[in-house]
Coordinates of C-alpha atoms in Angstrom, one line a residue:
Chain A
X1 CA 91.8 -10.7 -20.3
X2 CA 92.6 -10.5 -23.7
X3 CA 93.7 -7.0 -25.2
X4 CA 94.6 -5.1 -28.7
X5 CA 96.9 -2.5 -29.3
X6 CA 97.3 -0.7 -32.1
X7 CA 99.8 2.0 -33.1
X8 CA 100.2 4.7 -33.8
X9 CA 96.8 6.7 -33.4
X10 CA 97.6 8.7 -36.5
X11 CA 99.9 9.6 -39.3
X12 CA 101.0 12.0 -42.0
X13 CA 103.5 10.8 -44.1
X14 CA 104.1 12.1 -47.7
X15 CA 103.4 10.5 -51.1
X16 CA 106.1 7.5 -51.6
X17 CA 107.1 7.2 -48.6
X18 CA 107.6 3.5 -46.6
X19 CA 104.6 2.6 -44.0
X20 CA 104.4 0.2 -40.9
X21 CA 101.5 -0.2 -39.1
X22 CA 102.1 -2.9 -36.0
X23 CA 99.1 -4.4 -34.1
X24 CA 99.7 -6.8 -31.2
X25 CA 97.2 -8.9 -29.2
X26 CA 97.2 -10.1 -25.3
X27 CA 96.0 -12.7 -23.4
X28 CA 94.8 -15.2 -26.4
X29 CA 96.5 -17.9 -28.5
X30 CA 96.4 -18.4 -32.7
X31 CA 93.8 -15.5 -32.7
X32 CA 92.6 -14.9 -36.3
X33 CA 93.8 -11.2 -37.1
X34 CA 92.4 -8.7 -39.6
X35 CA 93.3 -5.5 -41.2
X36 CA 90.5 -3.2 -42.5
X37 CA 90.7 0.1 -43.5
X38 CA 87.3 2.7 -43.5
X39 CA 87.7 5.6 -46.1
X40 CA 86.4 9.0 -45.2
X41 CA 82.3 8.4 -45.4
X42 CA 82.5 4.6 -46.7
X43 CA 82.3 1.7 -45.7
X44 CA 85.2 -0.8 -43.9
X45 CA 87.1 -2.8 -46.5
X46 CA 88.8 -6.0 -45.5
X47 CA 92.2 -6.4 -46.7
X48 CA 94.0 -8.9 -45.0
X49 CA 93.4 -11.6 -42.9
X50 CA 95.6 -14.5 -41.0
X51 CA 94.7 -17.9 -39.5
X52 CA 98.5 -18.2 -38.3
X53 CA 102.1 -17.0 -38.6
X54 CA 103.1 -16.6 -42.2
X55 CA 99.5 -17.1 -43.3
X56 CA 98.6 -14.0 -45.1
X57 CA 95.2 -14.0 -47.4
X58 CA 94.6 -10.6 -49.3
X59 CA 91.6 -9.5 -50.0
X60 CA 91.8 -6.7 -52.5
X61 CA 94.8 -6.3 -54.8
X62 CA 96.4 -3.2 -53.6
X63 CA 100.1 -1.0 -52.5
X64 CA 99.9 -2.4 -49.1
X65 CA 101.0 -5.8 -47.9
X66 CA 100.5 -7.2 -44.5
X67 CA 102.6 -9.7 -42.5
X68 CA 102.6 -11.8 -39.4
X69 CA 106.1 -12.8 -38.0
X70 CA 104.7 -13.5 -34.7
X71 CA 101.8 -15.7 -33.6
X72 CA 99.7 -12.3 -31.7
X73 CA 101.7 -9.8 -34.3
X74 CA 100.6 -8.5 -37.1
X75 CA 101.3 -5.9 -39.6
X76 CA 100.5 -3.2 -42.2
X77 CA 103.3 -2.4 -44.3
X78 CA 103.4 -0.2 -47.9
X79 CA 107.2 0.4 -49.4
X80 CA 105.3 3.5 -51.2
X81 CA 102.6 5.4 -50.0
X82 CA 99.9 6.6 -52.5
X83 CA 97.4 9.6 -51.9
X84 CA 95.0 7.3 -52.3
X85 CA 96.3 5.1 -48.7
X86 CA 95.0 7.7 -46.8
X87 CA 92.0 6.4 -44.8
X88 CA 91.1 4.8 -40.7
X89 CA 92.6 1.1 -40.4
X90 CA 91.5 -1.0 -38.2
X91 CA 93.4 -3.7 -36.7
X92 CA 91.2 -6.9 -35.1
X93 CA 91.1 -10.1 -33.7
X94 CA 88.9 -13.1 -33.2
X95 CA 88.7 -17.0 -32.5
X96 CA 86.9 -19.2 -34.4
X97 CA 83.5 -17.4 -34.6
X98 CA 82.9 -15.4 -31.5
X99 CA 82.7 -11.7 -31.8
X100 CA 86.0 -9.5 -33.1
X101 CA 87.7 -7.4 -31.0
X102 CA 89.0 -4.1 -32.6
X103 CA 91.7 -1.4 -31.8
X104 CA 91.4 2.2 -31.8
X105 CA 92.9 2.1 -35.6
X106 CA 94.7 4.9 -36.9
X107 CA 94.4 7.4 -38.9
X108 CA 96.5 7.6 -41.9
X109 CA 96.9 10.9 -43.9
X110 CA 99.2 10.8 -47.0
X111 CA 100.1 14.1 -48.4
Chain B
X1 CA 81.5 -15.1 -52.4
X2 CA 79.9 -14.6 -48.8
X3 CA 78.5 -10.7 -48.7
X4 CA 76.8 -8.2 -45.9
X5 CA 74.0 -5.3 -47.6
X6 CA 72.8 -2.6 -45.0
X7 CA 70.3 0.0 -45.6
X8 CA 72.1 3.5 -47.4
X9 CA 72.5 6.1 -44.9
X10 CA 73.0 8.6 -43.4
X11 CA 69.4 8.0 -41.6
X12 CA 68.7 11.2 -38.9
X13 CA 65.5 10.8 -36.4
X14 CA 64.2 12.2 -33.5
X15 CA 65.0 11.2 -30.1
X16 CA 62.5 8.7 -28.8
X17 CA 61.1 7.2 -32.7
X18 CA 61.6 3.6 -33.8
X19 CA 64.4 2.5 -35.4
X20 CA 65.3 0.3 -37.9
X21 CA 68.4 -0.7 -40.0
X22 CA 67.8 -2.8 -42.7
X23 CA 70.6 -6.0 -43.2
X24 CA 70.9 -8.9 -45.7
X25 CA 73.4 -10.7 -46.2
X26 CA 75.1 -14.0 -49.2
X27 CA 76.2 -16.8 -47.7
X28 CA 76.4 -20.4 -48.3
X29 CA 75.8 -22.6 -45.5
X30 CA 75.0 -20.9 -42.0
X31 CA 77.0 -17.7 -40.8
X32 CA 77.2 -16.1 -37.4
X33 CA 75.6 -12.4 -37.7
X34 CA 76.7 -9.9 -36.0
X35 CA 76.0 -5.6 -35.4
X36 CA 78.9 -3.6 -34.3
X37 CA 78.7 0.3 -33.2
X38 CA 81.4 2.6 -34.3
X39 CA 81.2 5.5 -32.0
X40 CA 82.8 8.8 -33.7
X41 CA 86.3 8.7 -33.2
X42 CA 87.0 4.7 -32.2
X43 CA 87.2 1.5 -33.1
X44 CA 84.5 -1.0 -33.7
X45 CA 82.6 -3.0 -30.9
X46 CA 79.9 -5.5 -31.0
X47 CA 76.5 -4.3 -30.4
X48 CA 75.0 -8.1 -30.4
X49 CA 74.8 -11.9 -32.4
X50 CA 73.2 -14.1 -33.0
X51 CA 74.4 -17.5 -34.1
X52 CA 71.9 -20.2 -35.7
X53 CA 68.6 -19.3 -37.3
X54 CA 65.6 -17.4 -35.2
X55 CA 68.0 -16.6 -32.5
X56 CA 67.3 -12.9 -31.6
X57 CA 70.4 -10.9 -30.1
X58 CA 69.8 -8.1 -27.9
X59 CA 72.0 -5.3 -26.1
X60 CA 71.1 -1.5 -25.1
X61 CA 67.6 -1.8 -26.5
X62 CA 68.6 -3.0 -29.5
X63 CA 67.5 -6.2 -31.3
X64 CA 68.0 -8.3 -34.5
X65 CA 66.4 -11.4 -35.2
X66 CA 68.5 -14.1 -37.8
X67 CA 65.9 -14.5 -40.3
X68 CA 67.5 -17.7 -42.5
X69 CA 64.4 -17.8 -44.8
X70 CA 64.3 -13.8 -46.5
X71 CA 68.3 -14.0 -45.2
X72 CA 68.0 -11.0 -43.2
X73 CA 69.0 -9.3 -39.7
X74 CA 67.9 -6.3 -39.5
X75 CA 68.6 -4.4 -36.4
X76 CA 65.5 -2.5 -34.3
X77 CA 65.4 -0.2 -31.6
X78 CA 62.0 0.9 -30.0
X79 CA 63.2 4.4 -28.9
X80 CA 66.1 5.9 -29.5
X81 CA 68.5 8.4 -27.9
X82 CA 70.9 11.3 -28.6
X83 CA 73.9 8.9 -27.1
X84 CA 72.6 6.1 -30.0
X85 CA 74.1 8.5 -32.9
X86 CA 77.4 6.3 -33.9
X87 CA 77.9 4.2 -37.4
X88 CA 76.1 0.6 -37.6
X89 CA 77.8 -2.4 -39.3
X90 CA 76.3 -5.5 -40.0
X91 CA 78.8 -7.9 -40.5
X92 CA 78.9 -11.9 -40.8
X93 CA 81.4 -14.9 -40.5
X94 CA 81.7 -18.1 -41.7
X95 CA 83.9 -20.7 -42.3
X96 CA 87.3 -19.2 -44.2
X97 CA 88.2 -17.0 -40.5
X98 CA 86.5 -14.4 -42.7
X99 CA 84.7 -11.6 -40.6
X100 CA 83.2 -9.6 -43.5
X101 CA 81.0 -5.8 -43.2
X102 CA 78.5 -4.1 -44.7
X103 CA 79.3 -0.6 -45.7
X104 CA 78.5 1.2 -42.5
X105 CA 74.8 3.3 -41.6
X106 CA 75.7 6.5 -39.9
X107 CA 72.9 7.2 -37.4
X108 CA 72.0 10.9 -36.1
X109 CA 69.5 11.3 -33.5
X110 CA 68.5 15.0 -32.8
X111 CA 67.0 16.3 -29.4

């Protein structure tokens, strides 16, 4: 069966500092992978998504960047955090257009 | 570009009234459709789909009909329950490997 993991559950790291976020997926091949983040009381914002390794499409222009040097591998990366990073992101997965599976996503607090 | 509208929240009911969470979404051509649950704490999962026009998904109660013609798919729940309080996201994909939300409806049923 197919699985996500998603680390780590949270995070406090301080204005300007570096940030790597790492999701993996199990038990699927070429899954299409997403990174969304939810801000305290909003909505959940897509910001990257990737059809296969070294495809990246961003979706809002932003301090974070997002990469996928594996084929199930994919991550969140920022080389200076902002106050404004804080937030829940969410690491998925899907094929084609059956249902996404998420991870636990984790909760980033920049102070 | 392709786009998901829920109803604002936060909505709050009594245990045991109707339910209903109001969903249209922007597309060209013909998207899946799709409800996730966000239950406090967690990650997203899918609530139920529906994939071609008329086709009613249903899980837990819950229903949504794909309405092509007002592009609509609202989600409807005849009586609900304490356990049903969690965040609601109506979401879409089509074409692009793009899985894209609508802002989120935080639920609250009371005893």
């Amino acid at each position: 069966s197919q699985t996500i993991h998603q680390w780590p559950a949270t995070l406090v790291q301080p204005v300007g500092s570096p940030l790597s976020l790492e999701c993996t997926v199990e038990g699927t091949s070429n899954p299409n992978l997403y990174w969304y983040r939810q801000a305290a009381g909003r909505g959940l914002q897509l910001l990257f998504y990737s059809v296969g390794i070294g495809q990246i499409s961003s979706e809002v222009p932003q301090n974070l960047s997002a990469s996928r040097p594996q084929d199930r591998q994919f991550i969140l990366s920022s080389k200076k955090l902002l106050l404004s990073d804080s937030g829940f992101y969410l690491c998925a997965w899907s094929s084609e257009d059956t249902e996404a599976f998420f991870g636990q996503g984790t909760r980033l607090t920049v102070v | 570009g392709d786009s998901v509208t829920q109803m604002e929240g936060p909505v709050t009911l009594s245990e045991e009234a109707f339910l209903t969470i109001n969903c249209t979404y922007t597309a060209t051509g013909y998207p899946s459709l799709f409800w996730y649950v966000q239950y406090p704490g967690e990650g997203l999962q899918l609530l139920l789909k529906a994939t071609k026009a008329d086709d009613k998904g249903s899980n837990k109660g819950f229903e949504a009909t794909y309405r092509k013609e007002t592009t609509s798919f609202h989600l409807e729940k005849g009586s609900v329950q304490v356990s049903d309080s969690a965040v609601y996201f109506c979401a879409l994909y089509q074409g692009a490997q793009k899985l894209v939300f609508g802002q989120g409806t935080r639920l609250t049923i009371n005893p």
